[in-house]
Structure formats: structure tokens, C-alpha cells
mmCIF file of N, CA and C in Angstrom:
data_model
loop_
_atom_site.group_PDB
_atom_site.id
_atom_site.type_symbol
_atom_site.label_atom_id
_atom_site.label_comp_id
_atom_site.label_asym_id
_atom_site.label_seq_id
_atom_site.Cartn_x
_atom_site.Cartn_y
_atom_site.Cartn_z
ATOM 1 N N MET A 1 24.964 10.838 -68.457
ATOM 2 C CA MET A 1 25.905 11.923 -68.688
ATOM 3 C C MET A 1 26.117 12.648 -67.369
ATOM 4 N N PHE A 2 27.359 13.011 -67.077
ATOM 5 C CA PHE A 2 27.638 13.792 -65.887
ATOM 6 C C PHE A 2 28.517 14.966 -66.262
ATOM 7 N N SER A 3 28.561 15.978 -65.409
ATOM 8 C CA SER A 3 29.423 17.138 -65.615
ATOM 9 C C SER A 3 30.161 17.435 -64.333
ATOM 10 N N ILE A 4 31.389 17.891 -64.475
ATOM 11 C CA ILE A 4 32.221 18.183 -63.322
ATOM 12 C C ILE A 4 32.968 19.475 -63.582
ATOM 13 N N ALA A 5 33.096 20.313 -62.552
ATOM 14 C CA ALA A 5 33.940 21.504 -62.649
ATOM 15 C C ALA A 5 35.029 21.374 -61.611
ATOM 16 N N GLY A 6 36.268 21.616 -61.980
ATOM 17 C CA GLY A 6 37.367 21.526 -61.037
ATOM 18 C C GLY A 6 38.670 21.893 -61.686
ATOM 19 N N SER A 7 39.741 21.877 -60.905
ATOM 20 C CA SER A 7 41.034 22.245 -61.453
ATOM 21 C C SER A 7 41.731 21.060 -62.094
ATOM 22 N N SER A 8 41.307 19.832 -61.762
ATOM 23 C CA SER A 8 41.870 18.675 -62.439
ATOM 24 C C SER A 8 40.869 17.547 -62.446
ATOM 25 N N LEU A 9 40.990 16.687 -63.438
ATOM 26 C CA LEU A 9 40.047 15.601 -63.622
ATOM 27 C C LEU A 9 40.811 14.404 -64.122
ATOM 28 N N SER A 10 40.624 13.248 -63.514
ATOM 29 C CA SER A 10 41.305 12.044 -63.932
ATOM 30 C C SER A 10 40.274 10.961 -64.188
ATOM 31 N N MET A 11 40.222 10.444 -65.419
ATOM 32 C CA MET A 11 39.261 9.405 -65.766
ATOM 33 C C MET A 11 39.947 8.339 -66.607
ATOM 34 N N PRO A 12 40.774 7.474 -65.993
ATOM 35 C CA PRO A 12 41.524 6.510 -66.764
ATOM 36 C C PRO A 12 40.684 5.437 -67.440
ATOM 37 N N SER A 13 39.445 5.201 -67.001
ATOM 38 C CA SER A 13 38.651 4.127 -67.586
ATOM 39 C C SER A 13 37.894 4.551 -68.838
ATOM 40 N N LEU A 14 37.876 5.837 -69.163
ATOM 41 C CA LEU A 14 37.116 6.308 -70.310
ATOM 42 C C LEU A 14 38.029 6.581 -71.488
ATOM 43 N N ALA A 15 37.566 6.228 -72.683
ATOM 44 C CA ALA A 15 38.320 6.532 -73.888
ATOM 45 C C ALA A 15 38.266 8.027 -74.154
ATOM 46 N N ALA A 16 39.302 8.543 -74.785
ATOM 47 C CA ALA A 16 39.371 9.981 -75.060
ATOM 48 C C ALA A 16 38.194 10.443 -75.907
ATOM 49 N N SER A 17 37.676 9.577 -76.765
ATOM 50 C CA SER A 17 36.562 9.967 -77.628
ATOM 51 C C SER A 17 35.258 10.141 -76.854
ATOM 52 N N GLN A 18 35.182 9.621 -75.621
ATOM 53 C CA GLN A 18 33.962 9.715 -74.839
ATOM 54 C C GLN A 18 33.930 10.959 -73.944
ATOM 55 N N VAL A 19 35.037 11.651 -73.808
ATOM 56 C CA VAL A 19 35.125 12.752 -72.866
ATOM 57 C C VAL A 19 35.291 14.067 -73.608
ATOM 58 N N SER A 20 34.528 15.064 -73.181
ATOM 59 C CA SER A 20 34.717 16.400 -73.732
ATOM 60 C C SER A 20 35.152 17.308 -72.601
ATOM 61 N N ILE A 21 36.270 18.021 -72.790
ATOM 62 C CA ILE A 21 36.807 18.899 -71.749
ATOM 63 C C ILE A 21 36.955 20.299 -72.320
ATOM 64 N N THR A 22 36.488 21.284 -71.556
ATOM 65 C CA THR A 22 36.568 22.683 -71.952
ATOM 66 C C THR A 22 37.200 23.475 -70.828
ATOM 67 N N ARG A 23 38.036 24.475 -71.142
ATOM 68 C CA ARG A 23 38.633 25.321 -70.115
ATOM 69 C C ARG A 23 37.959 26.681 -70.147
ATOM 70 N N ILE A 24 37.438 27.089 -68.984
ATOM 71 C CA ILE A 24 36.816 28.399 -68.841
ATOM 72 C C ILE A 24 37.448 29.065 -67.635
ATOM 73 N N SER A 25 38.157 30.137 -67.844
ATOM 74 C CA SER A 25 38.804 30.943 -66.798
ATOM 75 C C SER A 25 39.444 30.107 -65.691
ATOM 76 N N GLY A 26 40.323 29.209 -66.083
ATOM 77 C CA GLY A 26 41.075 28.441 -65.108
ATOM 78 C C GLY A 26 40.396 27.182 -64.625
ATOM 79 N N LEU A 27 39.144 26.960 -64.983
ATOM 80 C CA LEU A 27 38.448 25.745 -64.582
ATOM 81 C C LEU A 27 38.266 24.849 -65.790
ATOM 82 N N LYS A 28 38.293 23.564 -65.559
ATOM 83 C CA LYS A 28 38.003 22.632 -66.625
ATOM 84 C C LYS A 28 36.588 22.107 -66.415
ATOM 85 N N LEU A 29 35.803 22.108 -67.447
ATOM 86 C CA LEU A 29 34.472 21.533 -67.389
ATOM 87 C C LEU A 29 34.506 20.270 -68.233
ATOM 88 N N ALA A 30 34.085 19.158 -67.674
ATOM 89 C CA ALA A 30 34.152 17.901 -68.402
ATOM 90 C C ALA A 30 32.808 17.200 -68.336
ATOM 91 N N SER A 31 32.466 16.532 -69.403
ATOM 92 C CA SER A 31 31.269 15.718 -69.384
ATOM 93 C C SER A 31 31.549 14.422 -70.113
ATOM 94 N N ALA A 32 30.939 13.344 -69.638
ATOM 95 C CA ALA A 32 31.146 12.032 -70.245
ATOM 96 C C ALA A 32 29.975 11.136 -69.873
ATOM 97 N N PRO A 33 29.614 10.197 -70.763
ATOM 98 C CA PRO A 33 28.544 9.265 -70.441
ATOM 99 C C PRO A 33 29.040 8.233 -69.439
ATOM 100 N N LEU A 34 28.310 8.025 -68.346
ATOM 101 C CA LEU A 34 28.699 7.024 -67.358
ATOM 102 C C LEU A 34 27.529 6.128 -66.965
ATOM 103 N N GLY A 35 26.441 6.211 -67.646
ATOM 104 C CA GLY A 35 25.295 5.424 -67.205
ATOM 105 C C GLY A 35 24.742 6.041 -65.943
ATOM 106 N N ARG A 36 24.742 5.294 -64.866
ATOM 107 C CA ARG A 36 24.246 5.787 -63.588
ATOM 108 C C ARG A 36 25.372 6.508 -62.856
ATOM 109 N N ALA A 37 25.340 7.810 -62.805
ATOM 110 C CA ALA A 37 26.443 8.582 -62.216
ATOM 111 C C ALA A 37 26.064 9.125 -60.846
ATOM 112 N N ILE A 38 26.577 8.482 -59.830
ATOM 113 C CA ILE A 38 26.471 8.996 -58.468
ATOM 114 C C ILE A 38 27.915 9.159 -58.060
ATOM 115 N N PHE A 39 28.366 10.387 -57.872
ATOM 116 C CA PHE A 39 29.778 10.509 -57.579
ATOM 117 C C PHE A 39 30.045 11.427 -56.409
ATOM 118 N N PRO A 40 30.681 10.861 -55.375
ATOM 119 C CA PRO A 40 31.258 11.723 -54.360
ATOM 120 C C PRO A 40 32.580 12.243 -54.929
ATOM 121 N N LEU A 41 33.408 12.857 -54.091
ATOM 122 C CA LEU A 41 34.656 13.393 -54.617
ATOM 123 C C LEU A 41 35.550 12.326 -55.235
ATOM 124 N N ARG A 42 35.479 11.116 -54.776
ATOM 125 C CA ARG A 42 36.277 10.054 -55.351
ATOM 126 C C ARG A 42 35.367 8.843 -55.554
ATOM 127 N N ARG A 43 35.335 8.287 -56.736
ATOM 128 C CA ARG A 43 34.456 7.159 -57.011
ATOM 129 C C ARG A 43 35.160 6.162 -57.904
ATOM 130 N N ASN A 44 35.210 4.909 -57.486
ATOM 131 C CA ASN A 44 35.731 3.863 -58.350
ATOM 132 C C ASN A 44 34.639 3.467 -59.320
ATOM 133 N N TYR A 45 34.967 3.386 -60.566
ATOM 134 C CA TYR A 45 33.998 3.031 -61.593
ATOM 135 C C TYR A 45 34.648 2.043 -62.534
ATOM 136 N N ARG A 46 34.152 0.832 -62.526
ATOM 137 C CA ARG A 46 34.744 -0.256 -63.305
ATOM 138 C C ARG A 46 36.218 -0.401 -62.959
ATOM 139 N N GLN A 47 37.104 -0.460 -63.977
ATOM 140 C CA GLN A 47 38.519 -0.676 -63.694
ATOM 141 C C GLN A 47 39.226 0.601 -63.249
ATOM 142 N N GLY A 48 38.744 1.749 -63.657
ATOM 143 C CA GLY A 48 39.417 3.010 -63.362
ATOM 144 C C GLY A 48 38.800 3.698 -62.171
ATOM 145 N N SER A 49 39.192 4.922 -61.981
ATOM 146 C CA SER A 49 38.604 5.700 -60.897
ATOM 147 C C SER A 49 38.392 7.120 -61.371
ATOM 148 N N LEU A 50 37.527 7.810 -60.684
ATOM 149 C CA LEU A 50 37.213 9.194 -60.992
ATOM 150 C C LEU A 50 37.636 10.038 -59.809
ATOM 151 N N GLN A 51 38.473 11.060 -60.054
ATOM 152 C CA GLN A 51 38.902 11.950 -58.996
ATOM 153 C C GLN A 51 38.612 13.380 -59.419
ATOM 154 N N VAL A 52 38.057 14.155 -58.503
ATOM 155 C CA VAL A 52 37.756 15.558 -58.778
ATOM 156 C C VAL A 52 38.470 16.397 -57.738
ATOM 157 N N CYS A 53 39.267 17.355 -58.182
ATOM 158 C CA CYS A 53 39.935 18.283 -57.277
ATOM 159 C C CYS A 53 39.427 19.676 -57.606
ATOM 160 N N CYS A 54 38.723 20.242 -56.687
ATOM 161 C CA CYS A 54 38.113 21.544 -56.957
ATOM 162 C C CYS A 54 39.123 22.676 -56.806
ATOM 163 N N ALA A 55 38.884 23.718 -57.552
ATOM 164 C CA ALA A 55 39.749 24.894 -57.488
ATOM 165 C C ALA A 55 39.534 25.612 -56.160
ATOM 166 N N ALA A 56 40.563 26.319 -55.743
ATOM 167 C CA ALA A 56 40.500 27.065 -54.485
ATOM 168 C C ALA A 56 39.469 28.188 -54.568
ATOM 169 N N LYS A 57 38.993 28.608 -53.406
ATOM 170 C CA LYS A 57 38.036 29.711 -53.332
ATOM 171 C C LYS A 57 38.688 30.994 -53.849
ATOM 172 N N PRO A 58 37.899 31.871 -54.447
ATOM 173 C CA PRO A 58 38.455 33.147 -54.944
ATOM 174 C C PRO A 58 39.138 33.969 -53.854
ATOM 175 N N GLU A 59 38.603 33.909 -52.611
ATOM 176 C CA GLU A 59 39.218 34.659 -51.517
ATOM 177 C C GLU A 59 40.641 34.168 -51.251
ATOM 178 N N THR A 60 40.831 32.849 -51.330
ATOM 179 C CA THR A 60 42.161 32.279 -51.105
ATOM 180 C C THR A 60 43.111 32.720 -52.207
ATOM 181 N N VAL A 61 42.647 32.651 -53.448
ATOM 182 C CA VAL A 61 43.475 33.076 -54.578
ATOM 183 C C VAL A 61 43.847 34.550 -54.422
ATOM 184 N N ASN A 62 42.893 35.383 -54.033
ATOM 185 C CA ASN A 62 43.166 36.818 -53.854
ATOM 186 C C ASN A 62 44.207 37.072 -52.765
ATOM 187 N N LYS A 63 44.124 36.324 -51.650
ATOM 188 C CA LYS A 63 45.118 36.475 -50.590
ATOM 189 C C LYS A 63 46.502 36.061 -51.088
ATOM 190 N N VAL A 64 46.552 34.964 -51.843
ATOM 191 C CA VAL A 64 47.833 34.501 -52.395
ATOM 192 C C VAL A 64 48.393 35.558 -53.344
ATOM 193 N N VAL A 65 47.537 36.131 -54.182
ATOM 194 C CA VAL A 65 47.968 37.186 -55.113
ATOM 195 C C VAL A 65 48.587 38.349 -54.330
ATOM 196 N N GLU A 66 47.943 38.772 -53.256
ATOM 197 C CA GLU A 66 48.460 39.894 -52.459
ATOM 198 C C GLU A 66 49.802 39.553 -51.819
ATOM 199 N N ILE A 67 49.947 38.332 -51.319
ATOM 200 C CA ILE A 67 51.212 37.918 -50.702
ATOM 201 C C ILE A 67 52.318 37.869 -51.756
ATOM 202 N N VAL A 68 52.002 37.365 -52.942
ATOM 203 C CA VAL A 68 52.986 37.310 -54.030
ATOM 204 C C VAL A 68 53.403 38.726 -54.425
ATOM 205 N N ARG A 69 52.432 39.611 -54.558
ATOM 206 C CA ARG A 69 52.751 41.016 -54.893
ATOM 207 C C ARG A 69 53.682 41.631 -53.847
ATOM 208 N N LYS A 70 53.364 41.389 -52.580
ATOM 209 C CA LYS A 70 54.165 41.954 -51.497
ATOM 210 C C LYS A 70 55.579 41.381 -51.507
ATOM 211 N N GLN A 71 55.703 40.063 -51.594
ATOM 212 C CA GLN A 71 57.018 39.415 -51.546
ATOM 213 C C GLN A 71 57.894 39.793 -52.737
ATOM 214 N N LEU A 72 57.275 40.007 -53.888
ATOM 215 C CA LEU A 72 58.038 40.341 -55.093
ATOM 216 C C LEU A 72 58.078 41.845 -55.358
ATOM 217 N N ALA A 73 57.513 42.636 -54.450
ATOM 218 C CA ALA A 73 57.478 44.099 -54.571
ATOM 219 C C ALA A 73 56.893 44.528 -55.921
ATOM 220 N N LEU A 74 55.758 43.915 -56.279
ATOM 221 C CA LEU A 74 55.074 44.251 -57.529
ATOM 222 C C LEU A 74 54.062 45.355 -57.281
ATOM 223 N N ALA A 75 53.824 46.164 -58.293
ATOM 224 C CA ALA A 75 52.851 47.261 -58.190
ATOM 225 C C ALA A 75 51.442 46.701 -58.024
ATOM 226 N N GLU A 76 50.588 47.467 -57.346
ATOM 227 C CA GLU A 76 49.191 47.057 -57.125
ATOM 228 C C GLU A 76 48.455 46.781 -58.434
ATOM 229 N N ASP A 77 48.808 47.522 -59.478
ATOM 230 C CA ASP A 77 48.111 47.349 -60.750
ATOM 231 C C ASP A 77 48.759 46.292 -61.647
ATOM 232 N N SER A 78 49.782 45.587 -61.138
ATOM 233 C CA SER A 78 50.418 44.536 -61.944
ATOM 234 C C SER A 78 49.431 43.387 -62.141
ATOM 235 N N ASN A 79 49.519 42.754 -63.293
ATOM 236 C CA ASN A 79 48.594 41.681 -63.645
ATOM 237 C C ASN A 79 49.043 40.370 -63.014
ATOM 238 N N VAL A 80 48.499 40.054 -61.856
ATOM 239 C CA VAL A 80 48.782 38.798 -61.165
ATOM 240 C C VAL A 80 47.444 38.119 -60.939
ATOM 241 N N ASN A 81 47.327 36.873 -61.404
ATOM 242 C CA ASN A 81 46.088 36.104 -61.228
ATOM 243 C C ASN A 81 46.437 34.648 -60.970
ATOM 244 N N GLY A 82 45.453 33.792 -60.928
ATOM 245 C CA GLY A 82 45.657 32.387 -60.625
ATOM 246 C C GLY A 82 46.609 31.679 -61.567
ATOM 247 N N GLU A 83 46.621 32.089 -62.819
ATOM 248 C CA GLU A 83 47.468 31.427 -63.811
ATOM 249 C C GLU A 83 48.886 31.996 -63.856
ATOM 250 N N SER A 84 49.162 33.031 -63.076
ATOM 251 C CA SER A 84 50.485 33.646 -63.067
ATOM 252 C C SER A 84 51.527 32.672 -62.522
ATOM 253 N N LYS A 85 52.604 32.514 -63.270
ATOM 254 C CA LYS A 85 53.719 31.665 -62.825
ATOM 255 C C LYS A 85 54.701 32.537 -62.070
ATOM 256 N N PHE A 86 55.204 32.007 -60.951
ATOM 257 C CA PHE A 86 56.148 32.766 -60.139
ATOM 258 C C PHE A 86 57.361 33.178 -60.970
ATOM 259 N N SER A 87 57.864 32.269 -61.806
ATOM 260 C CA SER A 87 59.056 32.576 -62.608
ATOM 261 C C SER A 87 58.790 33.717 -63.583
ATOM 262 N N GLU A 88 57.591 33.772 -64.149
ATOM 263 C CA GLU A 88 57.247 34.853 -65.078
ATOM 264 C C GLU A 88 57.080 36.191 -64.366
ATOM 265 N N LEU A 89 56.838 36.136 -63.067
ATOM 266 C CA LEU A 89 56.716 37.361 -62.272
ATOM 267 C C LEU A 89 58.079 37.831 -61.764
ATOM 268 N N GLY A 90 59.130 37.078 -62.097
ATOM 269 C CA GLY A 90 60.489 37.460 -61.711
ATOM 270 C C GLY A 90 60.992 36.799 -60.447
ATOM 271 N N ALA A 91 60.287 35.793 -59.935
ATOM 272 C CA ALA A 91 60.692 35.132 -58.701
ATOM 273 C C ALA A 91 61.787 34.110 -58.964
ATOM 274 N N ASP A 92 62.817 34.126 -58.108
ATOM 275 C CA ASP A 92 63.817 33.065 -58.149
ATOM 276 C C ASP A 92 63.494 32.079 -57.026
ATOM 277 N N SER A 93 64.368 31.109 -56.802
ATOM 278 C CA SER A 93 64.069 30.083 -55.789
ATOM 279 C C SER A 93 63.966 30.671 -54.387
ATOM 280 N N LEU A 94 64.775 31.662 -54.071
ATOM 281 C CA LEU A 94 64.698 32.299 -52.750
ATOM 282 C C LEU A 94 63.380 33.048 -52.589
ATOM 283 N N ASP A 95 62.955 33.744 -53.643
ATOM 284 C CA ASP A 95 61.660 34.439 -53.606
ATOM 285 C C ASP A 95 60.524 33.451 -53.375
ATOM 286 N N THR A 96 60.607 32.300 -54.038
ATOM 287 C CA THR A 96 59.558 31.284 -53.884
ATOM 288 C C THR A 96 59.505 30.783 -52.446
ATOM 289 N N VAL A 97 60.669 30.579 -51.835
ATOM 290 C CA VAL A 97 60.718 30.157 -50.428
ATOM 291 C C VAL A 97 60.075 31.227 -49.543
ATOM 292 N N GLU A 98 60.370 32.493 -49.809
ATOM 293 C CA GLU A 98 59.790 33.584 -49.024
ATOM 294 C C GLU A 98 58.276 33.685 -49.233
ATOM 295 N N ILE A 99 57.820 33.423 -50.446
ATOM 296 C CA ILE A 99 56.371 33.412 -50.719
ATOM 297 C C ILE A 99 55.714 32.316 -49.898
ATOM 298 N N VAL A 100 56.303 31.115 -49.901
ATOM 299 C CA VAL A 100 55.739 29.998 -49.137
ATOM 300 C C VAL A 100 55.730 30.329 -47.645
ATOM 301 N N MET A 101 56.782 30.941 -47.156
ATOM 302 C CA MET A 101 56.817 31.332 -45.740
ATOM 303 C C MET A 101 55.721 32.344 -45.430
ATOM 304 N N GLY A 102 55.502 33.291 -46.334
ATOM 305 C CA GLY A 102 54.427 34.266 -46.160
ATOM 306 C C GLY A 102 53.058 33.601 -46.155
ATOM 307 N N LEU A 103 52.881 32.597 -47.012
ATOM 308 C CA LEU A 103 51.609 31.855 -47.057
ATOM 309 C C LEU A 103 51.396 31.074 -45.772
ATOM 310 N N GLU A 104 52.467 30.446 -45.276
ATOM 311 C CA GLU A 104 52.364 29.689 -44.028
ATOM 312 C C GLU A 104 51.947 30.601 -42.875
ATOM 313 N N GLU A 105 52.541 31.774 -42.827
ATOM 314 C CA GLU A 105 52.222 32.720 -41.760
ATOM 315 C C GLU A 105 50.784 33.236 -41.875
ATOM 316 N N GLU A 106 50.388 33.623 -43.085
ATOM 317 C CA GLU A 106 49.045 34.180 -43.305
ATOM 318 C C GLU A 106 47.944 33.166 -43.021
ATOM 319 N N PHE A 107 48.124 31.931 -43.493
ATOM 320 C CA PHE A 107 47.071 30.918 -43.386
ATOM 321 C C PHE A 107 47.269 29.982 -42.200
ATOM 322 N N LYS A 108 48.336 30.197 -41.443
ATOM 323 C CA LYS A 108 48.631 29.374 -40.260
ATOM 324 C C LYS A 108 48.661 27.888 -40.610
ATOM 325 N N ILE A 109 49.469 27.587 -41.632
ATOM 326 C CA ILE A 109 49.647 26.218 -42.102
ATOM 327 C C ILE A 109 51.134 25.913 -42.147
ATOM 328 N N SER A 110 51.455 24.646 -42.383
ATOM 329 C CA SER A 110 52.840 24.232 -42.568
ATOM 330 C C SER A 110 52.920 23.473 -43.891
ATOM 331 N N VAL A 111 53.771 23.965 -44.795
ATOM 332 C CA VAL A 111 53.908 23.353 -46.117
ATOM 333 C C VAL A 111 55.182 22.532 -46.126
ATOM 334 N N GLU A 112 55.058 21.247 -46.463
ATOM 335 C CA GLU A 112 56.229 20.379 -46.546
ATOM 336 C C GLU A 112 57.118 20.826 -47.698
ATOM 337 N N GLU A 113 58.403 20.580 -47.565
ATOM 338 C CA GLU A 113 59.367 21.034 -48.571
ATOM 339 C C GLU A 113 59.051 20.468 -49.961
ATOM 340 N N GLU A 114 58.653 19.200 -50.021
ATOM 341 C CA GLU A 114 58.314 18.586 -51.313
ATOM 342 C C GLU A 114 57.167 19.331 -51.987
ATOM 343 N N SER A 115 56.151 19.661 -51.212
ATOM 344 C CA SER A 115 55.001 20.386 -51.744
ATOM 345 C C SER A 115 55.392 21.790 -52.165
ATOM 346 N N ALA A 116 56.216 22.438 -51.360
ATOM 347 C CA ALA A 116 56.635 23.810 -51.658
ATOM 348 C C ALA A 116 57.403 23.870 -52.971
ATOM 349 N N GLN A 117 58.220 22.861 -53.249
ATOM 350 C CA GLN A 117 59.019 22.854 -54.469
ATOM 351 C C GLN A 117 58.173 22.615 -55.717
ATOM 352 N N SER A 118 56.993 22.049 -55.548
ATOM 353 C CA SER A 118 56.150 21.750 -56.709
ATOM 354 C C SER A 118 55.230 22.916 -57.086
ATOM 355 N N ILE A 119 55.174 23.951 -56.254
ATOM 356 C CA ILE A 119 54.307 25.101 -56.530
ATOM 357 C C ILE A 119 54.974 26.002 -57.563
ATOM 358 N N THR A 120 54.283 26.227 -58.682
ATOM 359 C CA THR A 120 54.834 27.110 -59.715
ATOM 360 C C THR A 120 53.904 28.261 -60.066
ATOM 361 N N THR A 121 52.608 28.145 -59.703
ATOM 362 C CA THR A 121 51.649 29.196 -60.031
ATOM 363 C C THR A 121 50.877 29.620 -58.788
ATOM 364 N N VAL A 122 50.235 30.766 -58.894
ATOM 365 C CA VAL A 122 49.386 31.268 -57.814
ATOM 366 C C VAL A 122 48.260 30.274 -57.534
ATOM 367 N N GLN A 123 47.642 29.728 -58.580
ATOM 368 C CA GLN A 123 46.535 28.779 -58.414
ATOM 369 C C GLN A 123 46.994 27.517 -57.691
ATOM 370 N N GLU A 124 48.175 26.994 -58.042
ATOM 371 C CA GLU A 124 48.700 25.809 -57.363
ATOM 372 C C GLU A 124 48.912 26.084 -55.879
ATOM 373 N N ALA A 125 49.403 27.271 -55.557
ATOM 374 C CA ALA A 125 49.595 27.636 -54.154
ATOM 375 C C ALA A 125 48.256 27.700 -53.429
ATOM 376 N N ALA A 126 47.257 28.326 -54.049
ATOM 377 C CA ALA A 126 45.931 28.437 -53.433
ATOM 378 C C ALA A 126 45.289 27.064 -53.252
ATOM 379 N N ASP A 127 45.424 26.205 -54.263
ATOM 380 C CA ASP A 127 44.868 24.852 -54.164
ATOM 381 C C ASP A 127 45.526 24.064 -53.033
ATOM 382 N N LEU A 128 46.848 24.191 -52.902
ATOM 383 C CA LEU A 128 47.569 23.503 -51.834
ATOM 384 C C LEU A 128 47.108 24.012 -50.468
ATOM 385 N N ILE A 129 46.933 25.305 -50.340
ATOM 386 C CA ILE A 129 46.464 25.893 -49.078
ATOM 387 C C ILE A 129 45.096 25.340 -48.712
ATOM 388 N N GLU A 130 44.165 25.338 -49.662
ATOM 389 C CA GLU A 130 42.814 24.801 -49.404
ATOM 390 C C GLU A 130 42.896 23.337 -48.975
ATOM 391 N N ASP A 131 43.765 22.581 -49.637
ATOM 392 C CA ASP A 131 43.929 21.163 -49.295
ATOM 393 C C ASP A 131 44.454 20.996 -47.879
ATOM 394 N N LEU A 132 45.479 21.773 -47.519
ATOM 395 C CA LEU A 132 46.049 21.678 -46.173
ATOM 396 C C LEU A 132 45.044 22.125 -45.102
ATOM 397 N N ILE A 133 44.297 23.181 -45.395
ATOM 398 C CA ILE A 133 43.291 23.657 -44.440
ATOM 399 C C ILE A 133 42.193 22.599 -44.243
ATOM 400 N N SER A 134 41.756 21.982 -45.336
ATOM 401 C CA SER A 134 40.702 20.970 -45.210
ATOM 402 C C SER A 134 41.211 19.738 -44.463
ATOM 403 N N LYS A 135 42.467 19.380 -44.656
ATOM 404 C CA LYS A 135 43.040 18.243 -43.910
ATOM 405 C C LYS A 135 43.136 18.573 -42.426
ATOM 406 N N ASP A 136 43.536 19.826 -42.117
ATOM 407 C CA ASP A 136 43.645 20.242 -40.706
ATOM 408 C C ASP A 136 42.282 20.242 -40.011
ATOM 409 N N SER A 137 41.246 20.695 -40.730
ATOM 410 C CA SER A 137 39.925 20.778 -40.118
ATOM 411 C C SER A 137 39.269 19.412 -39.971
ATOM 412 N N SER A 138 39.658 18.448 -40.803
ATOM 413 C CA SER A 138 39.061 17.114 -40.706
ATOM 414 C C SER A 138 39.818 16.232 -39.719
ATOM 415 N N ALA A 139 40.995 16.671 -39.293
ATOM 416 C CA ALA A 139 41.798 15.856 -38.352
ATOM 417 C C ALA A 139 41.369 16.058 -36.918
#
């Protein structure tokens, strides 16, 4: 049996009846029998593969929340968290572009247009930032 915490989990080789997934405050916790489970971030197991994508650090999410609040001129006490969707906060496509530009400036990263268009929530933005930062540091 193994357990994983992360923002997404892909296990194509396991039947749905073998996997239990629970959501706790934006994280998914999953457990499944795998026999001998030694898993780095990516592990091929039989015909399928196991991929774990961890959620962004709370500090990153908090910075993204502040940038979103600033770009959308939201009050400090407005309820903005990782699960907040830009559209539900009143952002249109131009606002989303400005949010991405603010994120690029704050985190000193460059977000490709394809990636920028796929961001719909604060958590997705934070996860993308962590991914880009980790790619930059490993290069």
C-alpha cells in the first residue's frame, strides 16, 4: 500500500476499485495497493505509469493571491484562495493577461502563451510558477 499527496494523480494501470482518493483542502490523498512501492516523482509500473504533481508552496499561493487582488482591485478582506477562479473574481481575458504579466514580473519568470491561456485558478497559477521555477533552477 502506498499513499501520495499532491494536486494531481494519474494511475492508468490500476482499476478504479483499487484506488481510494480523498480531497482535503485542495490536496488529493490517494492510496492503492502496489506490492513493492518505491516511487520517485515518476515511476513506470507494469503497463501504466504513476505521476505525482505536488501542490505549490503556501508562500507561492499567497503571493499569487496578493497579485490577483491587486490586479483586480479587490478588497484585502475579499475571499481569494487557491481554489478561486479568475472568472468568478470578475476577471476578463485582459485582466487574466495582466495577472500573468504581474506574476512574470514578481517571480522573474516567462510564461508561454499556451500555458497562460490554460490558467483558470489561483492554484493553477501557483503550480505553474513552481514548475517554471524548478525547471529554471535545474537547467
